[in-house]
Amino acid sequence: GGKACLAMNSPGVEGKRDDGHGTDGGRSTYLKWLPCFRPYRGENGKYYPLREVVSSAPFSTDEDLKHRHEYGSNFIRTTRYRWWNFLFKNLFEQFQKAANFYFLIMAIITSVPGVSTIPPYATITPLAFVLAVTAIKDGIDDYKRGRNDSEVNARRTEVLKPGGGTTALTWQDLQVGHVVKVFQDGIFPADLVLLASSTPNGECGIQTANLDGETNIKGRQAVKDTAKMTTEELASPGRLRVLCERPHTGKTFEGRLLIGAENDKSFPLNGDNILLRGAMLKETKFIYGLVIYTGSQTKVILHNDPPRFKRSHMDDIMNQQMYLIFLLQFCIVFTATVLSGWFFVNRGRNHWYLGIEDDSVSAGTTTALRNFFAFYVLLSVMVPISLYVSMELVRVGQAILINVDNRMWDPEDGKFAQARSTTLSEELGQIQYIFSDKTGTLTSNQMAFEKSSILGKLYGCNEVNAKLEAKASLFTAGGSPRRNADKEILLGEGGQTSIQNSRSVLNEQQVVSRGISEDHIEIDGDPRYCNMNDPQLRRALMDDYPGARDYVLALALCQTVQVSEIPDRPGKVQYQGESTDEVALVTMASMHGVRFLEKKRNEVTLWVPWIPDSGGNREGKRKGRMLGSAVVFKILHVLAFTSDRKRMSVLVLFPDGSIRVFTKGADNVMKNIAAKNKAVNSTNVLDKTESHLFQFSREGLRVMLVGQRHLDTKEYESWSTRYEEASHSFADAKGNRKDKMERIAAEIEQNLQILGVTAIEDKLQDGVPLTLKLLKRAGIKIWVLTGDKQNTAVNIGKSCGLIGWDYQLVYIRSKQPSECKEEMLATLEALEDSDSDEAALMVSGDSLKAALLPGNNGTLFDVMNHRKIKVVVASRMTPRQKREIVTLVKDRLGVVTLAIGDGANDVSMIRAAHIGVGIRGKEGMQAANSSDYAISKFRFLAQLLLVHGGLSYQRNSTLILYFFYKNVMMAVQQVYFIFVSGYSSGEVFDGYMLNTFNLCWTSLPILFFSVFDRPANVDELIEFPQLYFPGLRSEFFNFRTFWISFGEAVIHGSVVWLVVWWTMHDVFDSYWTSSVATYTSIVIVANIKMAMITTTWFWFNALIIILTVLVYFGYIFLHCGPIGFSFSPWLFGVINQVMLEPMFYLATLWLATCVVLQDFMVAYIQRLTNPSLQMLVQECRGDTIKKQNLKIALYESVPQKGIWMNERGKPTGQKVKEQKMKMLAT
């Protein structure tokens, strides 16, 4: 029945084209309701129609077959634009920004004749400049993408031709159905099903560094029947057919391979049979693969979706102020419009310069309407159009400083920190919550096997290791010397034999009588992965102590580690695994005699020390005393580890015909599937095991339980039949293939005998305790979200200083929704009644399932955000739960969040946070590639936040305030001019002056300031992490500071107006002379203001300000001088009158003095009455005693707790204030 169904389903399942919508291929619609025609449902629950791929279909003469494989070419295009739509599309995208659209409207208004007195170029030129700069940047980026696309599309690969031979095709000419040949170190040109390789078993190694950054070698396997086919058979049109799901972004792959024209044989396909585009062939001479997905339908292209756009909080605040400015601008314009209409009708004829001939109400109304738009254009200078471009340039400069910071360079990988986003630099200075992974983030992810417990007996404890040191010479004599080479063991030789009853083969009496001890076991391994070298365990293996052999065999067999010979080093092999945990487990077995030698298709070869050599062990003869023999175990099934299952199992056929299941996994999962029969798991052993498990986790070790189960042949055959059926299935009412296989896998993983516990040490990274201490003192809350056991996470938290030893530990353990809510409510009451001021919340992933339900998550949030909860440690977390926690805090509190991790399971959390930081680790580059900032070590986070974040926030705040300050000063002149000129729509400044003000005379100084200014140096920012507080409270840029700066600009602008237009009214004999004098005064005042806010002077800061002023006077002499270069005839010779008038110099000096004195007075009063910490730190420079007094004020005023902070985040405590005053007085 299955074969018939497949035969019916094969032709035309998908229709002629794979356009993403699917067709029924001309069949009757009722067929789609048959089980074999139902669409495939992916792991995300979505349904995908099936796809049929026929080998060598593009070469077929069957037109129907060729048409059914028109799935699209392998040509890729990652560019955003085409040459013919670049201008239109780019402009459309840029005008999505509110500011650009605003100035576009202003430009249109100025272009309407008779509406505005400002020439069109005055508004069009700055807008065009901003648009052009952005378009050039976008165009260059897109050109680079297009050039890379062309290089990739032009690559060539070999394709098998029907009948034999190959032909070379470019990648862009590949089609679905082609059978390609890829050589070693070649990159796969499309998504392929592995058919055969240079190895007899059809195996190959691949490296996915181009996809996820992982450099370890992963194994892939061809179906055994195709692995033996000749090239003519592989390339025969229609001989091979693949039925699989349509292209989708899911990480899994499910399909079937049908062999023969009548679909005689069917084999399941999964991710182990797929070679993804972009991966590289390694350790295999060549492979043959069938193209199933091409071009934009390959996994790597489908996963290239742009990340979620992130915008900083500063941008949001700035946009809010912009709306208020628009409202203010409208109020001014509306008021001036109404008054202009009234003035036109009642007093207009008395003012000749208005040119009024008809002062009727209708004429006044018309003029007022025209003036409405004219006033809007005149006051548009209030909004600095160049601010957005300047912010982008400054952020790029700040990102470059991050990329070249020597303090964030890691000597191990030779890499600097990387700013992958250039729009969030100031956000780094406002982080309030950090969500951190543990393994590989706080710890080094350098796993080393530390201790074990086998059926209640401890191995690897300190006293055992102490005895081991005395036998170091024997250990090295028994095998090869301990060495530091990467993942090496010595590959032994010998024959293969079967395993008999171990006690009958070699018992204790035989060992003693033959003069052989545990030191005769050949052991070797990379000591970086195993700190445990226990002679008692080796003796237990030789004596067949209960459970010891089964335990070590489980570690050596239940793994996915790859073993390969090291090039140019014969006889030596290296272990590589997707997880360093597995490498540590295999190394532990190797260092105690059970060495992993070789892995073939479904076979694993181990060197087993307690099996006597059958005579072929040349190595044993050579050394004279080594025991053991190579034994081949057949791996029947591998039940892979997933984050949902939290365990891995292998079904192993022993040489004597017995079958066993070996399982390893998280303790909370393994306890549920352990046998309840006391004959299998005695209460005494389980109690000891539980005690050891608790002891290991208290020491901060990563723990895992190991179990086994013996199967009889009938039980295995019944289970295997159902498992194979599930592996061939597609989606139906019972679920998809993955669900079915996991359900059936769970049936065999029951009634396990618990063999023992593995304890792996994952040491803290260097500098983690200090980094956490600095971040906590900076006022940042830190939560740890990990997949480890709760006790392990808690003790790691204590060892790194995240959890104080005097903290009250609060637990949420309930797994039922109603009980969980009651427990959380009780926890809130307990926290209120507690005498402790600081507490840490502990919650597990199982409890979070109940706590995160809609009716409970609010209570959970109240507990997590309680004032006494300083740290939250969430254990046994899934990636989804990590994301939900981050989202909950972010949405409920409205705080700025940062998530940091190093693995693929941290990607969703990193993307959910405001700032995502990825650590380049041993788990690959997926976290780093999904992040906004990538670093190599956790300790660099302090430098990233406290230094770059804190400085960028303060600099960018000043940048925004300064831009509005200088533009508002300009706008004030126009407002006054409107009201004193009879509400005319005349401009106070020439159009060229307006254009050059922002672009030339006030831009460079603030740009250099925003990149290089340092109100506190790097050492001070680390030494006094409390300098980060202003960012937490948005002190430098908020509603208050913005409008204070706005008011200051209004005052300074008013002073300029009064001095130039009123006190010098009789001095200058023309309106344009006063205009140039005013403009020059504003340029000078703006640059003096820039000098006043600069806190760190470099030689180029002073040079740029001086050159800006000097170049300005050169420009103004050309533009308004007697030489005649001006495009504005009315300005001819004006500068002569200005520069020859002594009153101008006196007025300018007086204006500069006002600005300087005001800033000095404000700073002086603040330092005297309420100095900021930044001011205090500046006062301490070069004075060790003052600096020590300040540290006392900050740290010792509150015993051992750092600074207390109230709900608004401000330091409290009278003693702190007294210390400040005392230090200032001294």
Short mmCIF file of C-alpha atoms in Angstrom, two decimals, residues 916-1156:
data_model
loop_
_atom_site.label_atom_id
_atom_site.label_comp_id
_atom_site.label_asym_id
_atom_site.label_seq_id
_atom_site.Cartn_x
_atom_site.Cartn_y
_atom_site.Cartn_z
CA GLY A 916 22.06 42.03 21.36
CA VAL A 917 25.65 41.09 22.13
CA GLY A 918 27.04 37.87 20.73
CA ILE A 919 30.15 36.16 22.01
CA ARG A 920 32.32 34.43 19.45
CA GLY A 921 32.59 31.06 21.12
CA LYS A 922 33.11 27.38 20.69
CA GLU A 923 29.42 26.97 19.81
CA GLY A 924 29.95 28.84 16.56
CA MET A 925 29.10 32.30 15.26
CA GLN A 926 25.31 32.14 15.17
CA ALA A 927 24.92 34.35 18.23
CA ALA A 928 27.55 36.80 16.99
CA ASN A 929 26.02 36.89 13.52
CA SER A 930 22.60 37.70 14.97
CA SER A 931 23.86 40.38 17.32
CA ASP A 932 24.31 44.13 17.23
CA TYR A 933 27.76 43.86 18.79
CA ALA A 934 30.14 40.89 18.77
CA ILE A 935 32.87 40.39 21.36
CA SER A 936 35.19 37.51 22.17
CA LYS A 937 34.98 37.51 25.97
CA PHE A 938 32.38 38.52 28.54
CA ARG A 939 34.86 40.79 30.33
CA PHE A 940 34.83 43.12 27.32
CA LEU A 941 31.21 43.97 28.14
CA ALA A 942 32.34 46.43 30.83
CA GLN A 943 34.49 48.32 28.34
CA LEU A 944 31.70 48.24 25.77
CA LEU A 945 29.03 49.63 28.12
CA LEU A 946 30.81 51.76 30.69
CA VAL A 947 33.31 53.33 28.31
CA HIS A 948 31.93 53.32 24.77
CA GLY A 949 28.30 53.31 25.83
CA GLY A 950 28.62 55.96 28.49
CA LEU A 951 30.70 58.28 26.30
CA SER A 952 28.54 57.79 23.21
CA TYR A 953 25.39 58.57 25.15
CA GLN A 954 26.81 61.83 26.56
CA ARG A 955 28.37 62.87 23.25
CA ASN A 956 25.26 62.18 21.19
CA SER A 957 23.08 63.95 23.73
CA THR A 958 25.28 67.02 23.37
CA LEU A 959 25.22 66.66 19.58
CA ILE A 960 21.42 66.83 19.43
CA LEU A 961 21.14 69.67 21.93
CA TYR A 962 23.82 71.68 20.14
CA PHE A 963 22.22 71.23 16.72
CA PHE A 964 18.90 72.52 17.98
CA TYR A 965 20.64 75.27 19.98
CA LYS A 966 22.33 76.85 16.95
CA ASN A 967 19.31 76.40 14.69
CA VAL A 968 16.92 77.88 17.21
CA MET A 969 19.21 80.92 17.51
CA MET A 970 18.84 81.38 13.75
CA ALA A 971 15.08 80.87 13.91
CA VAL A 972 14.74 83.47 16.70
CA GLN A 973 16.15 86.13 14.37
CA GLN A 974 13.50 85.28 11.78
CA VAL A 975 10.67 85.34 14.32
CA TYR A 976 11.68 88.78 15.56
CA PHE A 977 12.07 90.00 12.02
CA ILE A 978 8.55 88.83 11.12
CA PHE A 979 7.04 90.82 13.98
CA VAL A 980 9.06 94.02 13.49
CA SER A 981 8.70 94.12 9.70
CA GLY A 982 4.94 94.42 9.62
CA TYR A 983 4.49 90.62 9.42
CA SER A 984 6.11 90.54 6.04
CA SER A 985 7.37 87.28 4.63
CA GLY A 986 10.83 88.65 3.99
CA GLU A 987 13.88 86.59 4.95
CA VAL A 988 16.35 87.94 7.46
CA PHE A 989 19.28 86.02 5.92
CA ASP A 990 20.41 85.45 2.39
CA GLY A 991 19.69 81.99 0.98
CA TYR A 992 23.39 81.15 0.64
CA MET A 993 23.92 82.06 4.25
CA LEU A 994 21.16 79.70 5.32
CA ASN A 995 22.68 76.85 3.25
CA THR A 996 26.21 77.25 4.54
CA PHE A 997 25.37 77.77 8.22
CA ASN A 998 24.77 74.09 9.07
CA LEU A 999 26.96 72.56 6.40
CA CYS A 1000 30.09 74.68 6.79
CA TRP A 1001 30.34 76.91 9.86
CA THR A 1002 28.91 74.81 12.67
CA SER A 1003 29.24 71.17 11.60
CA LEU A 1004 32.87 70.00 11.77
CA PRO A 1005 33.59 71.02 15.39
CA ILE A 1006 30.55 69.18 16.76
CA LEU A 1007 31.27 66.10 14.61
CA PHE A 1008 34.80 65.76 15.97
CA PHE A 1009 33.54 66.50 19.48
CA SER A 1010 30.94 63.71 19.24
CA VAL A 1011 33.57 61.16 18.30
CA PHE A 1012 36.57 62.12 20.43
CA ASP A 1013 35.44 64.14 23.47
CA ARG A 1014 36.06 62.45 26.83
CA PRO A 1015 34.44 64.06 29.87
CA ALA A 1016 36.08 61.22 31.81
CA ASN A 1017 38.99 59.11 30.65
CA VAL A 1018 38.82 55.35 30.17
CA ASP A 1019 40.42 54.45 33.50
CA GLU A 1020 38.05 56.76 35.39
CA LEU A 1021 35.00 55.24 33.71
CA ILE A 1022 36.10 51.78 34.84
CA GLU A 1023 37.31 52.90 38.27
CA PHE A 1024 34.05 54.76 38.93
CA PRO A 1025 31.29 52.72 37.26
CA GLN A 1026 28.73 55.02 38.92
CA LEU A 1027 29.53 57.46 36.10
CA TYR A 1028 27.14 55.26 34.12
CA PHE A 1029 24.17 56.42 36.24
CA PRO A 1030 23.24 59.43 34.04
CA GLY A 1031 22.58 57.11 31.14
CA LEU A 1032 20.29 54.93 33.23
CA ARG A 1033 18.22 57.99 34.13
CA SER A 1034 18.51 59.69 30.71
CA GLU A 1035 19.97 62.72 32.48
CA PHE A 1036 21.80 64.24 29.53
CA PHE A 1037 18.97 64.10 27.01
CA ASN A 1038 15.36 64.22 28.08
CA PHE A 1039 12.36 66.51 27.94
CA ARG A 1040 13.81 68.79 30.60
CA THR A 1041 17.33 69.16 29.18
CA PHE A 1042 16.02 69.61 25.66
CA TRP A 1043 13.74 72.52 26.52
CA ILE A 1044 16.31 74.08 28.84
CA SER A 1045 18.75 74.07 25.93
CA PHE A 1046 15.95 75.36 23.69
CA GLY A 1047 15.28 78.21 26.13
CA GLU A 1048 18.99 78.99 26.33
CA ALA A 1049 19.06 79.27 22.53
CA VAL A 1050 16.07 81.61 22.62
CA ILE A 1051 17.80 83.82 25.20
CA HIS A 1052 21.09 83.91 23.31
CA GLY A 1053 19.28 84.55 20.05
CA SER A 1054 17.31 87.34 21.67
CA VAL A 1055 20.49 88.92 23.00
CA VAL A 1056 22.04 88.81 19.53
CA TRP A 1057 18.94 90.43 18.07
CA LEU A 1058 18.82 93.17 20.66
CA VAL A 1059 22.52 93.97 20.38
CA VAL A 1060 22.71 94.01 16.59
CA TRP A 1061 19.26 95.19 15.49
CA TRP A 1062 18.43 97.61 18.28
CA THR A 1063 21.61 99.01 19.76
CA MET A 1064 23.30 99.24 16.36
CA HIS A 1065 20.22 100.25 14.39
CA ASP A 1066 21.56 103.72 13.77
CA VAL A 1067 25.09 102.51 13.03
CA PHE A 1068 24.30 100.37 9.98
CA ASP A 1069 22.62 102.14 7.10
CA SER A 1070 21.08 99.07 5.43
CA TYR A 1071 18.98 96.10 6.33
CA TRP A 1072 21.49 93.65 4.76
CA THR A 1073 24.36 95.10 6.76
CA SER A 1074 22.51 94.25 9.98
CA SER A 1075 21.74 90.83 8.52
CA VAL A 1076 25.42 90.03 7.85
CA ALA A 1077 26.42 91.39 11.27
CA THR A 1078 23.80 89.20 12.95
CA TYR A 1079 24.84 86.14 10.96
CA THR A 1080 28.51 86.67 11.81
CA SER A 1081 27.67 87.09 15.49
CA ILE A 1082 25.69 83.83 15.55
CA VAL A 1083 28.53 81.93 13.85
CA ILE A 1084 30.99 83.24 16.45
CA VAL A 1085 28.62 82.59 19.38
CA ALA A 1086 27.90 79.04 18.16
CA ASN A 1087 31.60 78.20 17.93
CA ILE A 1088 32.32 79.76 21.33
CA LYS A 1089 29.51 77.62 22.73
CA MET A 1090 31.14 74.60 21.12
CA ALA A 1091 34.42 75.46 22.84
CA MET A 1092 32.65 75.85 26.18
CA ILE A 1093 31.03 72.40 26.10
CA THR A 1094 34.25 70.67 25.06
CA THR A 1095 35.73 68.83 28.04
CA THR A 1096 38.81 67.26 26.45
CA TRP A 1097 40.99 69.31 24.17
CA PHE A 1098 42.99 67.69 21.41
CA TRP A 1099 45.10 69.71 19.03
CA PHE A 1100 42.68 69.02 16.18
CA ASN A 1101 39.68 70.26 18.22
CA ALA A 1102 41.22 73.69 18.61
CA LEU A 1103 42.52 73.70 15.04
CA ILE A 1104 39.09 72.88 13.59
CA ILE A 1105 37.29 75.60 15.54
CA ILE A 1106 39.90 78.22 14.65
CA LEU A 1107 39.96 77.18 10.99
CA THR A 1108 36.15 77.20 10.85
CA VAL A 1109 36.01 80.83 11.99
CA LEU A 1110 38.90 81.89 9.74
CA VAL A 1111 37.45 80.18 6.67
CA TYR A 1112 34.11 81.78 7.46
CA PHE A 1113 35.59 85.27 7.30
CA GLY A 1114 37.28 84.37 4.03
CA TYR A 1115 33.93 83.22 2.65
CA ILE A 1116 32.05 86.27 3.88
CA PHE A 1117 34.63 88.59 2.32
CA LEU A 1118 34.09 86.85 -1.02
CA HIS A 1119 30.33 86.66 -0.72
CA CYS A 1120 29.68 90.16 0.63
CA GLY A 1121 32.83 92.00 -0.32
CA PRO A 1122 33.65 94.46 -3.05
CA ILE A 1123 35.31 91.89 -5.31
CA GLY A 1124 32.05 90.81 -6.89
CA PHE A 1125 32.03 86.98 -6.45
CA SER A 1126 28.63 87.04 -4.78
CA PHE A 1127 25.55 85.58 -6.40
CA SER A 1128 23.54 88.05 -4.31
CA PRO A 1129 24.04 91.57 -5.74
CA TRP A 1130 22.33 93.17 -2.75
CA LEU A 1131 25.22 92.00 -0.55
CA PHE A 1132 27.90 93.73 -2.63
CA GLY A 1133 30.25 95.65 -0.32
CA VAL A 1134 28.22 94.97 2.83
CA ILE A 1135 31.12 93.35 4.66
CA ASN A 1136 33.12 96.57 4.34
CA GLN A 1137 30.56 98.41 6.44
CA VAL A 1138 30.47 95.67 9.03
CA MET A 1139 34.21 95.18 9.46
CA LEU A 1140 34.99 98.90 9.47
CA GLU A 1141 32.53 99.59 12.27
CA PRO A 1142 34.15 99.50 15.77
CA MET A 1143 30.77 98.94 17.40
CA PHE A 1144 30.55 95.56 15.67
CA TYR A 1145 33.66 94.33 17.44
CA LEU A 1146 32.47 95.63 20.78
CA ALA A 1147 29.08 94.00 20.26
CA THR A 1148 30.65 90.67 19.27
CA LEU A 1149 32.98 90.74 22.27
CA TRP A 1150 30.08 91.52 24.57
CA LEU A 1151 28.02 88.64 23.13
CA ALA A 1152 30.90 86.19 23.54
CA THR A 1153 31.41 87.39 27.11
CA CYS A 1154 27.71 86.82 27.89
CA VAL A 1155 27.84 83.24 26.61
CA VAL A 1156 31.09 82.45 28.43
#
